[in-house]
């Protein structure tokens, strides 16, 4: 475990989020499954990390009530009543903040309120020093890659970076109809201790 991971985990704990460490994506999948009680209703936010570690497939095939947003779009609303919400995050700062930016915004909404438990899986590539680096990461890495993945016609899809190249201003950006940076969520100290669980994986995962 690197010093950065150790520091980040300690800060998450101080912010009432329960941190876990997994050396590999296989360990991360098994750890996440161990945190989900059999029979629980489970759903998820969008993104690549959950697929990369094989967690979504395991949940779909396991003894759970899976709310599948790809089959039923209303599952995005039903997520607020789920037992467990699975997601990744755009960035985690060394002082224990989660930074997320969303287009439809069902993910940031569920991370903030609704599901009884939230389990976040994050690769070491998403660990950053502070919110400045978090916003830079979204503008220069996550958003351009996700707009290509989702085929959203945006400025960053064409150029590879946000129209705002510098600064940490939240809420600003292009005026593209397909813009995916619509709502911004910074999760600091949580009122409900350990509702949010963060599994940090010692591998690069997702965007």
Tab-separated table of C-alpha atoms in Angstrom, residues 39-203:
chain	number	residue	atom	x	y	z
A	39	UNK	CA	-31.376	-10.806	-1.116
A	40	UNK	CA	-30.517	-7.098	-1.129
A	41	UNK	CA	-31.871	-4.834	-3.831
A	42	UNK	CA	-28.883	-3.559	-5.776
A	43	UNK	CA	-28.402	-1.078	-8.582
A	44	UNK	CA	-25.601	1.026	-9.988
A	45	UNK	CA	-24.406	4.185	-11.637
A	46	UNK	CA	-22.855	4.276	-15.076
A	47	UNK	CA	-19.158	3.859	-15.764
A	48	UNK	CA	-16.539	1.298	-16.705
A	49	UNK	CA	-14.986	0.300	-13.376
A	50	UNK	CA	-17.825	-1.972	-12.236
A	51	UNK	CA	-17.660	-3.867	-15.513
A	52	UNK	CA	-13.870	-4.031	-15.498
A	53	UNK	CA	-13.761	-5.851	-12.164
A	54	UNK	CA	-16.683	-8.145	-13.059
A	55	UNK	CA	-18.883	-6.885	-10.243
A	56	UNK	CA	-22.025	-6.152	-12.256
A	57	UNK	CA	-22.040	-9.602	-13.813
A	58	UNK	CA	-21.577	-11.225	-10.402
A	59	UNK	CA	-24.478	-9.219	-8.961
A	60	UNK	CA	-26.746	-10.008	-11.907
A	61	UNK	CA	-26.017	-13.717	-11.548
A	62	UNK	CA	-26.066	-13.746	-7.737
A	63	UNK	CA	-28.737	-13.984	-5.085
A	64	UNK	CA	-29.742	-10.335	-5.267
A	65	UNK	CA	-32.633	-8.251	-6.548
A	66	UNK	CA	-30.840	-6.392	-9.315
A	67	UNK	CA	-32.485	-3.202	-10.586
A	68	UNK	CA	-31.247	-3.129	-14.179
A	69	UNK	CA	-31.230	0.388	-15.630
A	70	UNK	CA	-30.308	-0.957	-19.082
A	71	UNK	CA	-33.597	-2.892	-19.215
A	72	UNK	CA	-35.814	-0.560	-17.227
A	73	UNK	CA	-34.933	3.166	-17.246
A	74	UNK	CA	-37.180	3.617	-14.194
A	75	UNK	CA	-34.506	1.742	-12.246
A	76	UNK	CA	-32.660	5.054	-12.072
A	77	UNK	CA	-35.540	6.397	-9.975
A	78	UNK	CA	-35.983	3.147	-8.062
A	79	UNK	CA	-32.335	3.433	-7.057
A	80	UNK	CA	-33.313	5.850	-4.299
A	81	UNK	CA	-35.087	2.986	-2.524
A	82	UNK	CA	-32.369	0.367	-3.099
A	83	UNK	CA	-30.475	-1.336	-0.309
A	84	UNK	CA	-27.142	-0.948	-2.072
A	85	UNK	CA	-25.913	1.452	-4.746
A	86	UNK	CA	-22.735	0.552	-6.641
A	87	UNK	CA	-20.601	3.159	-8.329
A	88	UNK	CA	-17.151	4.451	-9.001
A	89	UNK	CA	-16.128	8.075	-8.560
A	90	UNK	CA	-14.412	10.636	-10.750
A	91	UNK	CA	-11.764	11.389	-8.141
A	92	UNK	CA	-10.810	10.965	-4.480
A	93	UNK	CA	-8.658	13.605	-2.816
A	94	UNK	CA	-5.949	12.877	-0.285
A	95	UNK	CA	-7.977	14.750	2.341
A	96	UNK	CA	-10.937	12.404	1.916
A	97	UNK	CA	-13.277	14.154	-0.505
A	98	UNK	CA	-15.154	12.423	-3.317
A	99	UNK	CA	-15.594	14.470	-6.468
A	100	UNK	CA	-18.237	13.543	-9.026
A	101	UNK	CA	-19.641	15.204	-12.130
A	102	UNK	CA	-22.758	13.958	-13.918
A	103	UNK	CA	-24.937	14.530	-16.960
A	104	UNK	CA	-28.242	12.805	-16.166
A	105	UNK	CA	-27.254	13.278	-12.522
A	106	UNK	CA	-28.938	10.128	-11.217
A	107	UNK	CA	-25.536	9.004	-9.949
A	108	UNK	CA	-24.633	12.116	-7.970
A	109	UNK	CA	-28.170	12.201	-6.570
A	110	UNK	CA	-27.982	8.603	-5.321
A	111	UNK	CA	-24.502	9.084	-3.889
A	112	UNK	CA	-25.796	11.985	-1.818
A	113	UNK	CA	-29.114	10.546	-0.647
A	114	UNK	CA	-31.491	7.613	-0.974
A	115	UNK	CA	-29.928	4.140	-1.058
A	116	UNK	CA	-29.233	2.646	2.349
A	117	UNK	CA	-25.615	1.902	1.464
A	118	UNK	CA	-23.219	3.103	-1.220
A	119	UNK	CA	-20.219	1.028	-2.301
A	120	UNK	CA	-17.662	2.860	-4.402
A	121	UNK	CA	-14.845	1.094	-6.220
A	122	UNK	CA	-11.991	3.316	-7.339
A	123	UNK	CA	-8.673	2.596	-9.047
A	124	UNK	CA	-5.471	4.242	-7.851
A	125	UNK	CA	-5.418	6.343	-11.021
A	126	UNK	CA	-8.293	8.397	-9.603
A	127	UNK	CA	-6.493	9.425	-6.423
A	128	UNK	CA	-5.546	13.115	-6.495
A	129	UNK	CA	-3.991	15.625	-4.149
A	130	UNK	CA	-6.857	18.142	-3.949
A	131	UNK	CA	-10.000	19.486	-5.629
A	132	UNK	CA	-7.945	21.411	-8.170
A	133	UNK	CA	-6.444	18.144	-9.401
A	134	UNK	CA	-9.891	16.531	-9.234
A	135	UNK	CA	-11.447	19.129	-11.529
A	136	UNK	CA	-8.444	18.927	-13.857
A	137	UNK	CA	-8.812	15.164	-13.977
A	138	UNK	CA	-12.449	15.357	-15.051
A	139	UNK	CA	-11.849	18.058	-17.648
A	140	UNK	CA	-8.767	16.508	-19.230
A	141	UNK	CA	-9.300	12.760	-18.762
A	142	UNK	CA	-12.700	11.537	-17.572
A	143	UNK	CA	-15.069	13.787	-19.516
A	144	UNK	CA	-13.353	13.502	-22.927
A	145	UNK	CA	-13.133	9.709	-22.651
A	146	UNK	CA	-16.704	9.346	-21.437
A	147	UNK	CA	-18.146	11.555	-24.174
A	148	UNK	CA	-16.460	9.301	-26.722
A	149	UNK	CA	-17.722	6.173	-24.941
A	150	UNK	CA	-21.269	7.544	-24.806
A	151	UNK	CA	-21.048	9.217	-28.233
A	152	UNK	CA	-22.030	12.628	-26.884
A	153	UNK	CA	-21.401	15.504	-29.258
A	154	UNK	CA	-19.402	17.873	-27.095
A	155	UNK	CA	-16.425	20.190	-27.281
A	156	UNK	CA	-14.255	17.801	-25.255
A	157	UNK	CA	-15.143	14.826	-27.455
A	158	UNK	CA	-13.691	16.659	-30.439
A	159	UNK	CA	-10.709	18.340	-28.760
A	160	UNK	CA	-9.796	15.926	-25.959
A	161	UNK	CA	-10.152	18.577	-23.260
A	162	UNK	CA	-12.736	20.905	-21.740
A	163	UNK	CA	-13.328	24.386	-23.132
A	164	UNK	CA	-12.065	25.519	-19.701
A	165	UNK	CA	-8.508	24.228	-19.570
A	166	UNK	CA	-7.529	25.712	-16.206
A	167	UNK	CA	-9.119	26.721	-12.913
A	168	UNK	CA	-11.354	24.871	-10.498
A	169	UNK	CA	-14.641	26.639	-11.223
A	170	UNK	CA	-17.500	24.170	-10.903
A	171	UNK	CA	-20.616	24.537	-13.010
A	172	UNK	CA	-19.004	26.149	-16.028
A	173	UNK	CA	-18.105	24.615	-19.377
A	174	UNK	CA	-19.310	24.232	-22.935
A	175	UNK	CA	-22.854	24.822	-24.165
A	176	UNK	CA	-23.045	21.569	-26.124
A	177	UNK	CA	-26.424	19.828	-26.172
A	178	UNK	CA	-24.710	16.562	-25.204
A	179	UNK	CA	-22.775	18.042	-22.280
A	180	UNK	CA	-22.194	15.497	-19.504
A	181	UNK	CA	-20.863	17.940	-16.882
A	182	UNK	CA	-24.191	19.247	-15.574
A	183	UNK	CA	-24.172	18.708	-11.815
A	184	UNK	CA	-21.168	18.674	-9.506
A	185	UNK	CA	-20.966	16.884	-6.147
A	186	UNK	CA	-18.249	17.148	-3.521
A	187	UNK	CA	-18.775	14.626	-0.721
A	188	UNK	CA	-17.101	15.698	2.497
A	189	UNK	CA	-17.769	14.560	6.050
A	190	UNK	CA	-20.852	12.365	6.063
A	191	UNK	CA	-23.632	12.555	8.646
A	192	UNK	CA	-24.424	8.844	8.403
A	193	UNK	CA	-21.242	7.047	9.398
A	194	UNK	CA	-20.092	4.243	7.074
A	195	UNK	CA	-23.102	4.551	4.734
A	196	UNK	CA	-20.515	5.240	2.044
A	197	UNK	CA	-17.886	2.543	1.623
A	198	UNK	CA	-14.877	3.175	-0.600
A	199	UNK	CA	-12.773	0.316	-1.960
A	200	UNK	CA	-9.442	1.595	-3.268
A	201	UNK	CA	-7.830	-0.800	-5.744
A	202	UNK	CA	-4.090	-0.828	-6.355
A	203	UNK	CA	-4.665	-0.894	-10.119
